[in-house]
mmCIF file of C-alpha atoms and ligand atoms in Angstrom:
data_model
loop_
_atom_site.group_PDB
_atom_site.id
_atom_site.type_symbol
_atom_site.label_atom_id
_atom_site.label_comp_id
_atom_site.label_asym_id
_atom_site.label_seq_id
_atom_site.Cartn_x
_atom_site.Cartn_y
_atom_site.Cartn_z
ATOM 1 C CA MET A 1499 3.816 -20.359 18.765
ATOM 2 C CA LEU A 1500 7.157 -19.714 17.230
ATOM 3 C CA LYS A 1501 8.172 -23.134 15.088
ATOM 4 C CA LEU A 1502 11.563 -24.213 14.975
ATOM 5 C CA THR A 1503 13.275 -25.150 11.487
ATOM 6 C CA ARG A 1504 14.285 -29.007 11.045
ATOM 7 C CA ARG A 1505 17.712 -27.939 10.638
ATOM 8 C CA GLU A 1506 17.039 -25.908 14.202
ATOM 9 C CA LYS A 1507 15.453 -28.855 15.668
ATOM 10 C CA SER A 1508 18.469 -31.655 15.466
ATOM 11 C CA SER A 1509 21.205 -29.011 15.820
ATOM 12 C CA LEU A 1510 18.855 -28.733 19.914
ATOM 13 C CA ILE A 1511 19.403 -32.474 20.164
ATOM 14 C CA LEU A 1512 22.843 -32.740 19.489
ATOM 15 C CA GLU A 1513 23.600 -29.976 21.412
ATOM 16 C CA GLY A 1514 21.696 -32.041 24.515
ATOM 17 C CA ILE A 1515 23.138 -34.639 23.553
ATOM 18 C CA LEU A 1516 26.717 -33.097 24.179
ATOM 19 C CA THR A 1517 25.754 -30.968 27.050
ATOM 20 C CA ILE A 1518 24.963 -34.448 29.257
ATOM 21 C CA ILE A 1519 27.187 -36.040 27.476
ATOM 22 C CA LEU A 1520 29.848 -33.914 28.970
ATOM 23 C CA LEU A 1521 28.217 -33.049 31.535
ATOM 24 C CA GLY A 1522 28.086 -37.315 32.653
ATOM 25 C CA LEU A 1523 32.265 -36.951 32.034
ATOM 26 C CA LEU A 1524 32.006 -34.205 34.701
ATOM 27 C CA ASN A 1525 30.725 -35.671 37.466
ATOM 28 C CA LEU A 1526 32.290 -38.664 36.748
ATOM 29 C CA ALA A 1527 36.069 -37.394 37.724
ATOM 30 C CA VAL A 1528 34.455 -35.402 40.256
ATOM 31 C CA LEU A 1529 33.190 -38.903 41.808
ATOM 32 C CA THR A 1530 36.578 -40.306 41.135
ATOM 33 C CA ILE A 1531 38.867 -37.103 42.011
ATOM 34 C CA LEU A 1532 37.277 -37.649 46.032
ATOM 35 C CA GLN A 1533 37.388 -41.063 45.937
ATOM 36 C CA ILE A 1534 41.653 -41.385 45.276
ATOM 37 C CA LEU A 1535 41.447 -38.414 47.968
ATOM 38 C CA MET A 1536 39.610 -41.183 50.058
ATOM 39 C CA VAL A 1537 42.431 -43.870 49.343
ATOM 40 C CA ASN A 1538 44.627 -41.914 49.752
ATOM 41 C CA GLN A 1539 44.157 -39.795 53.155
ATOM 42 C CA PRO A 1540 42.151 -41.919 55.214
ATOM 43 C CA GLY A 1541 42.507 -39.106 56.912
ATOM 44 C CA VAL A 1542 40.451 -36.703 55.718
ATOM 45 C CA ASN A 1543 37.151 -38.995 55.482
ATOM 46 C CA LEU A 1544 34.370 -37.931 57.609
ATOM 47 C CA GLY A 1545 31.775 -39.785 56.377
ATOM 48 C CA PHE A 1546 31.412 -38.468 53.233
ATOM 49 C CA PHE A 1547 32.672 -42.542 51.770
ATOM 50 C CA VAL A 1548 30.877 -43.923 53.672
ATOM 51 C CA MET A 1549 29.054 -47.406 51.947
ATOM 52 C CA GLN A 1550 25.787 -48.443 52.385
ATOM 53 C CA GLN A 1551 24.516 -49.246 55.040
ATOM 54 C CA SER A 1552 21.359 -50.875 56.858
ATOM 55 C CA VAL A 1553 19.697 -49.486 60.613
ATOM 56 C CA ALA A 1554 17.469 -52.347 62.461
ATOM 57 C CA VAL A 1555 14.207 -50.200 63.956
ATOM 58 C CA GLY A 1556 12.103 -52.904 65.445
ATOM 59 C CA PRO A 1557 11.872 -55.458 62.412
ATOM 60 C CA ILE A 1558 12.065 -52.870 58.984
ATOM 61 C CA ARG A 1559 15.715 -53.329 57.779
ATOM 62 C CA MET A 1560 16.480 -49.381 56.287
ATOM 63 C CA ARG A 1561 18.182 -48.824 53.929
ATOM 64 C CA ILE A 1562 20.801 -45.252 54.981
ATOM 65 C CA VAL A 1563 21.556 -43.273 52.496
ATOM 66 C CA GLY A 1564 25.037 -42.850 52.858
ATOM 67 C CA ALA A 1565 26.729 -39.283 51.956
ATOM 68 C CA GLN A 1566 28.449 -40.483 48.396
ATOM 69 C CA GLN A 1567 24.443 -41.344 47.348
ATOM 70 C CA ILE A 1568 22.876 -37.719 48.169
ATOM 71 C CA LEU A 1569 26.607 -36.620 46.614
ATOM 72 C CA VAL A 1570 24.994 -38.241 43.140
ATOM 73 C CA ILE A 1571 21.717 -37.027 43.879
ATOM 74 C CA LEU A 1572 22.658 -33.631 43.719
ATOM 75 C CA MET A 1573 25.033 -33.809 41.231
ATOM 76 C CA LEU A 1574 22.022 -35.313 38.531
ATOM 77 C CA VAL A 1575 20.024 -32.430 40.400
ATOM 78 C CA ALA A 1576 22.452 -29.559 39.364
ATOM 79 C CA ASP A 1577 22.682 -31.982 35.590
ATOM 80 C CA PHE A 1578 19.330 -31.253 34.608
ATOM 81 C CA VAL A 1579 19.496 -27.618 36.727
ATOM 82 C CA ILE A 1580 21.873 -27.030 33.432
ATOM 83 C CA LEU A 1581 21.055 -29.181 30.599
ATOM 84 C CA TRP A 1582 17.546 -26.890 31.134
ATOM 85 C CA TRP A 1583 19.548 -23.447 31.358
ATOM 86 C CA ARG A 1584 21.036 -24.907 28.402
ATOM 87 C CA MET A 1585 18.118 -25.889 26.289
ATOM 88 C CA VAL A 1586 16.800 -22.516 27.121
ATOM 89 C CA ARG A 1587 19.088 -20.430 26.381
ATOM 90 C CA ARG A 1588 19.779 -22.223 23.638
ATOM 91 C CA TYR A 1589 15.764 -22.204 22.260
ATOM 92 C CA HIS A 1590 16.089 -18.373 23.373
ATOM 93 C CA GLN A 1591 19.238 -17.276 20.732
ATOM 94 C CA TYR A 1592 16.842 -19.565 18.613
ATOM 95 C CA GLN A 1593 14.222 -17.050 19.215
ATOM 96 C CA MET A 1594 15.732 -13.771 18.558
ATOM 97 C CA ASP A 1595 18.268 -15.491 15.126
ATOM 98 C CA HIS A 1596 14.198 -15.990 13.861
ATOM 99 C CA ILE A 1597 12.930 -12.118 14.736
ATOM 100 C CA ILE A 1598 15.347 -10.898 13.127
ATOM 101 C CA SER A 1599 15.552 -12.457 10.140
ATOM 102 C CA GLU A 1600 12.038 -10.614 10.556
ATOM 103 C CA LEU A 1601 13.450 -7.313 10.961
ATOM 104 C CA HIS A 1602 15.710 -7.821 8.093
ATOM 105 C CA TYR A 1603 12.998 -8.681 5.752
ATOM 106 C CA ILE A 1604 10.603 -6.157 7.051
ATOM 107 C CA ALA A 1605 13.954 -3.488 6.463
ATOM 108 C CA GLN A 1606 14.180 -4.326 3.350
ATOM 109 C CA GLY A 1607 11.360 -2.987 1.989
ATOM 110 C CA HIS A 1608 7.738 -4.768 3.548
ATOM 111 C CA LEU A 1609 6.287 -2.996 5.058
ATOM 112 C CA ASP A 1610 3.159 -5.194 5.447
ATOM 113 C CA HIS A 1611 4.708 -7.831 6.458
ATOM 114 C CA ARG A 1612 4.454 -8.445 10.552
ATOM 115 C CA ILE A 1613 6.379 -11.237 13.006
ATOM 116 C CA PRO A 1614 4.052 -13.853 12.572
ATOM 117 C CA PHE A 1615 4.789 -15.924 15.355
ATOM 118 C CA SER A 1616 4.419 -15.485 19.158
ATOM 119 C CA VAL A 1617 6.986 -16.206 21.868
ATOM 120 C CA LYS A 1618 7.033 -16.267 25.038
ATOM 121 C CA GLY A 1619 8.347 -13.782 28.191
ATOM 122 C CA VAL A 1620 10.129 -10.600 27.070
ATOM 123 C CA GLN A 1621 10.840 -11.426 23.141
ATOM 124 C CA GLN A 1622 6.723 -11.315 22.706
ATOM 125 C CA HIS A 1623 7.644 -7.986 24.346
ATOM 126 C CA VAL A 1624 10.303 -6.758 21.169
ATOM 127 C CA ILE A 1625 7.740 -8.640 18.984
ATOM 128 C CA THR A 1626 4.656 -6.077 19.399
ATOM 129 C CA SER A 1627 6.569 -3.383 19.810
ATOM 130 C CA VAL A 1628 8.056 -3.964 15.788
ATOM 131 C CA ASN A 1629 4.930 -5.026 14.797
ATOM 132 C CA ALA A 1630 3.596 -1.805 15.991
ATOM 133 C CA LEU A 1631 6.433 0.514 14.811
ATOM 134 C CA VAL A 1632 6.154 -0.481 11.344
ATOM 135 C CA ASP A 1633 2.418 -0.263 11.397
ATOM 136 C CA SER A 1634 2.310 3.514 12.906
ATOM 137 C CA THR A 1635 5.155 4.144 10.020
ATOM 138 C CA VAL A 1636 2.840 3.249 7.607
ATOM 139 C CA ARG A 1637 0.062 4.360 8.468
ATOM 140 C CA SER A 1638 1.740 8.529 8.988
ATOM 141 C CA MET A 1639 4.025 7.427 5.481
ATOM 142 C CA LYS A 1640 -0.541 7.539 4.215
ATOM 143 C CA GLU A 1641 -1.528 9.842 5.372
ATOM 144 C CA GLU A 1642 1.856 12.069 4.186
ATOM 145 C CA ARG A 1643 0.527 10.676 1.214
ATOM 146 C CA GLU A 1644 -3.256 11.588 1.766
ATOM 147 C CA ILE A 1645 -1.881 15.207 2.580
ATOM 148 C CA GLU A 1646 0.617 15.213 -0.443
ATOM 149 C CA LYS A 1647 -2.908 14.412 -2.893
ATOM 150 C CA SER A 1648 -4.483 16.877 -1.090
ATOM 151 C CA LYS A 1649 -2.382 19.851 -1.862
ATOM 152 C CA ASP A 1650 -1.860 18.007 -5.336
ATOM 153 C CA GLU A 1651 -5.935 18.373 -5.713
ATOM 154 C CA LEU A 1652 -6.031 21.783 -4.241
ATOM 155 C CA ILE A 1653 -3.585 23.315 -6.892
ATOM 156 C CA THR A 1654 -5.001 21.619 -9.350
ATOM 157 C CA ASN A 1655 -8.626 22.924 -8.139
ATOM 158 C CA VAL A 1656 -6.522 26.659 -7.658
ATOM 159 C CA SER A 1657 -5.070 26.710 -11.141
ATOM 160 C CA HIS A 1658 -8.975 25.769 -13.008
ATOM 161 C CA ASP A 1659 -11.125 27.976 -11.607
ATOM 162 C CA LEU A 1660 -8.725 31.141 -11.029
ATOM 163 C CA ARG A 1661 -8.549 30.472 -14.936
ATOM 164 C CA THR A 1662 -12.338 31.439 -15.604
ATOM 165 C CA PRO A 1663 -12.435 34.734 -13.881
ATOM 166 C CA LEU A 1664 -8.956 35.491 -15.554
ATOM 167 C CA THR A 1665 -9.125 33.762 -18.752
ATOM 168 C CA SER A 1666 -12.272 37.095 -18.852
ATOM 169 C CA ILE A 1667 -9.864 39.581 -17.826
ATOM 170 C CA ILE A 1668 -7.904 39.298 -19.858
ATOM 171 C CA GLY A 1669 -10.968 39.088 -22.339
ATOM 172 C CA TYR A 1670 -12.112 41.973 -22.016
ATOM 173 C CA LEU A 1671 -9.539 43.998 -21.808
ATOM 174 C CA GLY A 1672 -8.132 42.921 -24.521
ATOM 175 C CA LEU A 1673 -11.263 44.182 -26.310
ATOM 176 C CA ILE A 1674 -10.360 47.886 -25.047
ATOM 177 C CA GLU A 1675 -6.352 47.611 -25.944
ATOM 178 C CA ASN A 1676 -6.712 46.558 -29.637
ATOM 179 C CA HIS A 1677 -10.171 49.297 -29.866
ATOM 180 C CA GLN A 1678 -12.551 46.853 -29.748
ATOM 181 C CA TYR A 1679 -15.574 48.868 -28.279
ATOM 182 C CA ARG A 1680 -18.017 51.535 -29.614
ATOM 183 C CA SER A 1681 -18.638 53.907 -27.579
ATOM 184 C CA GLU A 1682 -16.778 55.265 -23.858
ATOM 185 C CA GLU A 1683 -19.740 53.556 -22.570
ATOM 186 C CA GLU A 1684 -18.983 49.531 -23.981
ATOM 187 C CA ILE A 1685 -14.758 50.841 -22.296
ATOM 188 C CA VAL A 1686 -16.822 51.033 -18.731
ATOM 189 C CA GLN A 1687 -19.199 48.307 -19.591
ATOM 190 C CA PHE A 1688 -16.006 46.676 -19.854
ATOM 191 C CA ALA A 1689 -13.995 47.652 -16.990
ATOM 192 C CA ASN A 1690 -16.678 47.047 -14.966
ATOM 193 C CA ILE A 1691 -16.602 43.415 -16.090
ATOM 194 C CA ALA A 1692 -13.194 42.868 -15.371
ATOM 195 C CA TYR A 1693 -13.145 44.706 -12.248
ATOM 196 C CA ASN A 1694 -16.458 42.019 -11.143
ATOM 197 C CA LYS A 1695 -13.582 39.085 -12.471
ATOM 198 C CA ALA A 1696 -11.162 40.520 -10.544
ATOM 199 C CA GLN A 1697 -12.451 41.014 -6.925
ATOM 200 C CA GLN A 1698 -14.336 37.485 -7.749
ATOM 201 C CA MET A 1699 -10.261 36.252 -7.875
ATOM 202 C CA LYS A 1700 -9.614 38.284 -5.125
ATOM 203 C CA SER A 1701 -12.066 36.474 -3.055
ATOM 204 C CA MET A 1702 -10.936 33.073 -3.985
ATOM 205 C CA VAL A 1703 -7.918 34.262 -3.396
ATOM 206 C CA ASP A 1704 -8.880 35.154 0.403
ATOM 207 C CA ASP A 1705 -10.624 31.936 1.041
ATOM 208 C CA LEU A 1706 -7.671 30.106 0.042
ATOM 209 C CA PHE A 1707 -5.372 31.410 1.912
ATOM 210 C CA GLU A 1708 -7.328 30.991 5.189
ATOM 211 C CA TYR A 1709 -8.168 27.833 4.195
ATOM 212 C CA THR A 1710 -4.542 26.975 3.747
ATOM 213 C CA LYS A 1711 -3.332 28.673 6.819
ATOM 214 C CA VAL A 1712 -6.331 26.295 8.887
ATOM 215 C CA GLN A 1713 -5.036 23.222 6.794
ATOM 216 C CA PHE A 1714 -2.037 22.934 6.716
ATOM 217 C CA ASN A 1715 -1.415 24.443 10.284
ATOM 218 C CA ALA A 1716 0.870 27.328 9.244
ATOM 219 C CA GLU A 1717 -0.016 28.732 12.539
ATOM 220 C CA LYS A 1718 -0.382 27.748 16.141
ATOM 221 C CA PRO A 1719 -3.659 28.360 17.506
ATOM 222 C CA LYS A 1720 -4.547 30.387 20.548
ATOM 223 C CA PHE A 1721 -7.022 29.911 21.827
ATOM 224 C CA VAL A 1722 -9.042 31.841 24.503
ATOM 225 C CA GLU A 1723 -11.913 31.670 26.718
ATOM 226 C CA VAL A 1724 -14.126 33.974 25.437
ATOM 227 C CA ASP A 1725 -18.489 34.438 26.289
ATOM 228 C CA LEU A 1726 -19.615 32.486 23.022
ATOM 229 C CA THR A 1727 -23.373 33.707 23.553
ATOM 230 C CA GLN A 1728 -22.136 37.776 22.321
ATOM 231 C CA LEU A 1729 -19.546 36.054 20.329
ATOM 232 C CA LEU A 1730 -23.041 35.293 17.867
ATOM 233 C CA GLU A 1731 -24.874 38.114 19.086
ATOM 234 C CA GLN A 1732 -22.547 39.912 17.129
ATOM 235 C CA VAL A 1733 -22.310 37.624 13.799
ATOM 236 C CA SER A 1734 -26.248 37.807 14.144
ATOM 237 C CA ALA A 1735 -25.716 41.771 13.982
ATOM 238 C CA SER A 1736 -23.651 41.592 11.649
ATOM 239 C CA PHE A 1737 -26.031 40.765 9.200
ATOM 240 C CA GLU A 1738 -28.886 42.394 9.831
ATOM 241 C CA LEU A 1739 -28.814 44.745 7.617
ATOM 242 C CA GLU A 1740 -28.596 41.821 4.455
ATOM 243 C CA ALA A 1741 -31.142 40.108 6.065
ATOM 244 C CA GLU A 1742 -34.163 42.550 6.008
ATOM 245 C CA LYS A 1743 -32.893 43.177 2.600
ATOM 246 C CA HIS A 1744 -34.244 40.121 1.039
ATOM 247 C CA GLY A 1745 -36.890 39.557 3.749
ATOM 248 C CA ILE A 1746 -35.528 37.588 6.431
ATOM 249 C CA GLN A 1747 -35.880 37.470 9.847
ATOM 250 C CA MET A 1748 -32.112 37.361 12.407
ATOM 251 C CA GLN A 1749 -33.507 34.646 15.048
ATOM 252 C CA THR A 1750 -31.205 33.962 18.231
ATOM 253 C CA ASP A 1751 -31.893 31.418 20.808
ATOM 254 C CA PHE A 1752 -29.059 31.441 23.891
ATOM 255 C CA ALA A 1753 -28.907 28.471 25.935
ATOM 256 C CA GLN A 1754 -26.937 30.475 28.451
ATOM 257 C CA SER A 1755 -25.468 34.334 28.716
ATOM 258 C CA PRO A 1756 -22.584 34.357 29.509
ATOM 259 C CA LEU A 1757 -21.225 30.796 27.829
ATOM 260 C CA MET A 1758 -17.209 30.446 28.256
ATOM 261 C CA VAL A 1759 -15.719 28.851 25.706
ATOM 262 C CA GLU A 1760 -12.212 28.403 25.448
ATOM 263 C CA VAL A 1761 -12.471 29.303 21.451
ATOM 264 C CA VAL A 1762 -9.924 31.321 18.607
ATOM 265 C CA PRO A 1763 -12.436 34.061 18.564
ATOM 266 C CA ASP A 1764 -11.184 35.289 15.130
ATOM 267 C CA LYS A 1765 -11.936 31.651 13.395
ATOM 268 C CA ILE A 1766 -15.030 30.811 15.055
ATOM 269 C CA GLY A 1767 -16.282 33.917 13.882
ATOM 270 C CA ARG A 1768 -15.457 33.160 10.734
ATOM 271 C CA VAL A 1769 -17.247 29.290 10.870
ATOM 272 C CA PHE A 1770 -20.903 31.299 11.874
ATOM 273 C CA SER A 1771 -19.887 33.888 9.641
ATOM 274 C CA ASN A 1772 -19.631 31.926 6.572
ATOM 275 C CA LEU A 1773 -22.459 29.796 8.016
ATOM 276 C CA VAL A 1774 -25.502 32.831 8.583
ATOM 277 C CA SER A 1775 -23.891 34.773 4.720
ATOM 278 C CA ASN A 1776 -24.576 30.852 3.385
ATOM 279 C CA ALA A 1777 -27.889 30.716 4.874
ATOM 280 C CA LEU A 1778 -28.974 34.028 3.341
ATOM 281 C CA LYS A 1779 -27.327 33.209 -0.594
ATOM 282 C CA TYR A 1780 -28.477 30.027 -1.109
ATOM 283 C CA GLY A 1781 -32.135 29.741 1.358
ATOM 284 C CA ASP A 1782 -34.314 29.776 -1.070
ATOM 285 C CA GLY A 1783 -37.795 30.302 -0.179
ATOM 286 C CA SER A 1784 -36.379 31.510 3.353
ATOM 287 C CA THR A 1785 -37.814 33.405 5.893
ATOM 288 C CA TYR A 1786 -35.910 33.114 8.767
ATOM 289 C CA VAL A 1787 -32.315 32.408 9.944
ATOM 290 C CA ARG A 1788 -32.020 30.649 13.831
ATOM 291 C CA ILE A 1789 -28.692 30.616 15.700
ATOM 292 C CA ALA A 1790 -29.047 28.711 18.649
ATOM 293 C CA THR A 1791 -26.789 26.652 21.711
ATOM 294 C CA ARG A 1792 -27.805 23.801 23.794
ATOM 295 C CA VAL A 1793 -24.943 23.240 26.038
ATOM 296 C CA LYS A 1794 -24.647 19.012 26.569
ATOM 297 C CA ASP A 1795 -22.391 17.866 29.690
ATOM 298 C CA ASP A 1796 -19.032 19.902 28.258
ATOM 299 C CA GLN A 1797 -19.721 20.865 24.732
ATOM 300 C CA VAL A 1798 -22.429 23.458 23.159
ATOM 301 C CA ASP A 1799 -23.640 22.301 19.960
ATOM 302 C CA ILE A 1800 -24.356 25.510 17.889
ATOM 303 C CA THR A 1801 -27.235 25.215 14.785
ATOM 304 C CA VAL A 1802 -27.798 27.451 11.926
ATOM 305 C CA ALA A 1803 -30.985 26.987 11.200
ATOM 306 C CA ASN A 1804 -32.507 28.602 8.111
ATOM 307 C CA ASP A 1805 -36.142 27.171 6.341
ATOM 308 C CA GLY A 1806 -37.045 27.194 3.126
ATOM 309 C CA VAL A 1807 -35.923 23.923 -0.235
ATOM 310 C CA PRO A 1808 -33.539 21.754 0.955
ATOM 311 C CA ILE A 1809 -30.460 21.143 -0.496
ATOM 312 C CA SER A 1810 -30.392 17.643 -2.650
ATOM 313 C CA GLU A 1811 -29.669 13.782 -0.016
ATOM 314 C CA GLU A 1812 -26.938 13.533 -3.079
ATOM 315 C CA SER A 1813 -25.317 17.109 -2.029
ATOM 316 C CA VAL A 1814 -25.581 16.637 0.844
ATOM 317 C CA GLN A 1815 -22.933 14.682 0.557
ATOM 318 C CA HIS A 1816 -20.362 16.853 -0.952
ATOM 319 C CA LEU A 1817 -21.168 20.136 1.422
ATOM 320 C CA PHE A 1818 -18.153 20.183 3.577
ATOM 321 C CA GLU A 1819 -15.764 19.332 0.359
ATOM 322 C CA ARG A 1820 -13.664 21.584 -1.886
ATOM 323 C CA PHE A 1821 -14.638 23.359 -3.777
ATOM 324 C CA TYR A 1822 -18.347 21.635 -3.860
ATOM 325 C CA ARG A 1823 -21.662 24.072 -4.715
ATOM 326 C CA VAL A 1824 -24.599 22.954 -5.874
ATOM 327 C CA GLU A 1825 -25.297 22.816 -8.562
ATOM 328 C CA SER A 1826 -28.159 25.447 -8.105
ATOM 329 C CA SER A 1827 -26.018 27.861 -7.174
ATOM 330 C CA ARG A 1828 -23.271 27.850 -9.890
ATOM 331 C CA SER A 1829 -26.252 29.579 -12.133
ATOM 332 C CA LYS A 1830 -27.354 32.506 -9.676
ATOM 333 C CA GLN A 1831 -23.906 35.611 -9.941
ATOM 334 C CA THR A 1832 -23.032 34.674 -5.931
ATOM 335 C CA GLY A 1833 -19.535 34.283 -6.633
ATOM 336 C CA GLY A 1834 -18.595 31.738 -4.089
ATOM 337 C CA THR A 1835 -16.045 29.464 -5.006
ATOM 338 C CA GLY A 1836 -17.364 26.822 -2.778
ATOM 339 C CA LEU A 1837 -14.480 27.034 -0.068
ATOM 340 C CA GLY A 1838 -16.034 28.153 3.354
ATOM 341 C CA LEU A 1839 -18.145 24.446 4.201
ATOM 342 C CA ALA A 1840 -14.258 23.752 4.036
ATOM 343 C CA ILE A 1841 -13.200 25.778 6.263
ATOM 344 C CA VAL A 1842 -15.230 25.697 8.722
ATOM 345 C CA GLN A 1843 -14.542 22.184 8.935
ATOM 346 C CA SER A 1844 -11.577 22.912 9.288
ATOM 347 C CA ILE A 1845 -11.502 25.145 11.743
ATOM 348 C CA ILE A 1846 -14.109 23.534 13.745
ATOM 349 C CA GLU A 1847 -10.859 20.116 12.960
ATOM 350 C CA THR A 1848 -9.183 22.894 15.130
ATOM 351 C CA HIS A 1849 -11.451 22.961 18.043
ATOM 352 C CA HIS A 1850 -12.078 18.940 18.597
ATOM 353 C CA GLY A 1851 -14.969 19.677 17.628
ATOM 354 C CA HIS A 1852 -17.305 18.545 14.162
ATOM 355 C CA VAL A 1853 -20.579 19.924 11.924
ATOM 356 C CA GLY A 1854 -23.048 18.100 10.012
ATOM 357 C CA VAL A 1855 -25.615 18.702 7.939
ATOM 358 C CA LYS A 1856 -28.806 17.979 7.855
ATOM 359 C CA SER A 1857 -31.734 19.542 5.503
ATOM 360 C CA ASP A 1858 -35.773 18.263 5.020
ATOM 361 C CA GLU A 1859 -38.650 20.556 3.938
ATOM 362 C CA SER A 1860 -39.268 22.091 7.847
ATOM 363 C CA ALA A 1861 -35.539 23.867 7.609
ATOM 364 C CA THR A 1862 -32.056 23.734 6.403
ATOM 365 C CA THR A 1863 -29.507 22.897 9.978
ATOM 366 C CA PHE A 1864 -26.010 23.227 9.979
ATOM 367 C CA THR A 1865 -24.845 21.672 13.387
ATOM 368 C CA VAL A 1866 -21.735 22.705 14.651
ATOM 369 C CA SER A 1867 -20.460 20.808 18.110
ATOM 370 C CA ILE A 1868 -17.361 22.087 20.556
ATOM 371 C CA PRO A 1869 -15.889 21.420 23.941
ATOM 372 C CA LEU A 1870 -16.132 24.296 26.317
ATOM 373 C CA GLN A 1871 -12.654 22.731 26.685
ATOM 374 C CA GLN A 1872 -9.685 21.925 24.405
ATOM 375 C CA PRO A 1873 -7.372 19.310 25.993
ATOM 376 C CA LYS A 1874 -4.895 20.423 27.941
ATOM 377 C CA ASP A 1875 -1.961 20.454 25.846
ATOM 378 C CA GLN A 1876 -2.989 22.051 23.415
ATOM 379 C CA GLN A 1877 -3.977 25.287 25.114
ATOM 380 C CA ALA A 1878 -2.334 28.871 24.215
ATOM 381 C CA HIS A 1879 0.453 29.056 26.562
HETATM 382 P P1 ATP B 1405 -17.880 30.012 -0.176
HETATM 383 O O1 ATP B 1405 -18.383 30.139 0.503
HETATM 384 O O2 ATP B 1405 -16.151 30.441 -0.773
HETATM 385 O O3 ATP B 1405 -17.641 32.014 -0.840
HETATM 386 P P2 ATP B 1405 -19.187 29.024 -1.370
HETATM 387 O O4 ATP B 1405 -20.740 29.621 -0.414
HETATM 388 O O5 ATP B 1405 -20.578 27.992 -2.961
HETATM 389 O O6 ATP B 1405 -18.280 29.707 -1.192
HETATM 390 P P3 ATP B 1405 -20.264 26.932 0.541
HETATM 391 O O7 ATP B 1405 -19.773 27.653 1.945
HETATM 392 O O8 ATP B 1405 -18.973 25.926 0.582
HETATM 393 O O9 ATP B 1405 -19.145 27.067 -0.935
HETATM 394 O O10 ATP B 1405 -20.750 26.320 0.545
HETATM 395 C C1 ATP B 1405 -21.004 25.410 -0.569
HETATM 396 C C2 ATP B 1405 -22.676 24.605 -1.137
HETATM 397 O O11 ATP B 1405 -23.217 25.018 -0.957
HETATM 398 C C3 ATP B 1405 -22.720 25.873 -1.514
HETATM 399 O O12 ATP B 1405 -22.730 26.601 -3.213
HETATM 400 C C4 ATP B 1405 -23.897 25.875 -1.205
HETATM 401 O O13 ATP B 1405 -24.625 24.952 -2.393
HETATM 402 C C5 ATP B 1405 -24.516 25.144 -0.731
HETATM 403 N N1 ATP B 1405 -25.174 25.956 0.244
HETATM 404 C C6 ATP B 1405 -24.736 25.662 1.695
HETATM 405 N N2 ATP B 1405 -25.242 26.051 2.232
HETATM 406 C C7 ATP B 1405 -25.949 26.237 2.425
HETATM 407 C C8 ATP B 1405 -27.953 26.297 2.965
HETATM 408 N N3 ATP B 1405 -27.912 27.570 4.138
HETATM 409 N N4 ATP B 1405 -29.005 26.435 1.818
HETATM 410 C C9 ATP B 1405 -28.754 25.681 0.648
HETATM 411 N N5 ATP B 1405 -27.402 25.496 0.071
HETATM 412 C C10 ATP B 1405 -26.396 25.676 0.587
HETATM 413 MG MG1 MG B 1406 -20.356 30.274 1.533
#
């Protein structure tokens, strides 16, 4: 509760006393004027100022309250109401002064400060709203800062990751430029290495472009209702050949067909391509990649699973971070950038869903959950 300062308390009391004195004088004046009126014009006396009377009712003598007394009582009641009204008004004014000075304090940049007291009545709404406003301002400032920080990190990581292939491209092309080769064959070999590195850079830049597009909302997602089962069939079919090359079997287990889900089709296609291509690339010793769907209430869970060597528990926690690659994959000649799963996560977030991973001896399973219908205000117009 709000505590008044000593000064406010004493000025409140002083005001009370002054009001009482003023009202007392006013009452006296009214009584005197009426008295004078009566004395000067007795005809006007309509029983108004009848002096106190006594009436005998049986053995009891009752005092009849005269009009004068009624008037005095009425005036006292009015005095009390006026006094109360003035005190309450003044008290509210002090409350408002306190709120305003708190506001000034917050406005001076003390955003960690909240109005610490509560009051009764409408002013409490003001306090609650101000505190909520400061809260939400602080929150959005924090979010803004996070985004800034994540952009900075992204630039640092990208420059670092782009420099590695670029350095080797420059190195090999430099050898050719300075005629530091022994045979025609070596020129072709150097050019080939440079070409592969350039391809790697291109795929990284493409990934990055894709990632920033999703992450920083460059485009408004256009949701349409599609048959998810058919979409996943297509993804699975497109990997048949590659899987066969690795001696891996593509399997599907779909809950229902058709399964209508509101999605951005090419983005969701991208999600499952990323997951399946990871399974094929990194599923060491795996024999199958299985895509399955389960419908639960108003959402669908889609799993992409492969057997083989599990991912260590430590790595599992970082898989969705940008640029994260499990150490054993780094050494492989797969040439990934570590953005694939970060893209997956961003896309699923724009679909108001979530994605997780579980890895043990039996299988590594990525589970994507998305709602069958997008919230109303998200739909394409
Ligand atoms: P990109 O997809 O951008 O070309 P990437 O495949 O290395 O590069 P992600 O798709 O984000 O990046 O995957 C991150 C890392 O997670 C991979 O490098 C790999 O180490 C590990 N990983 C992902 N999926 C699997 C899987 N099914 N089995 C084992 N490891 C996996
Ligand atoms: Mg990948």
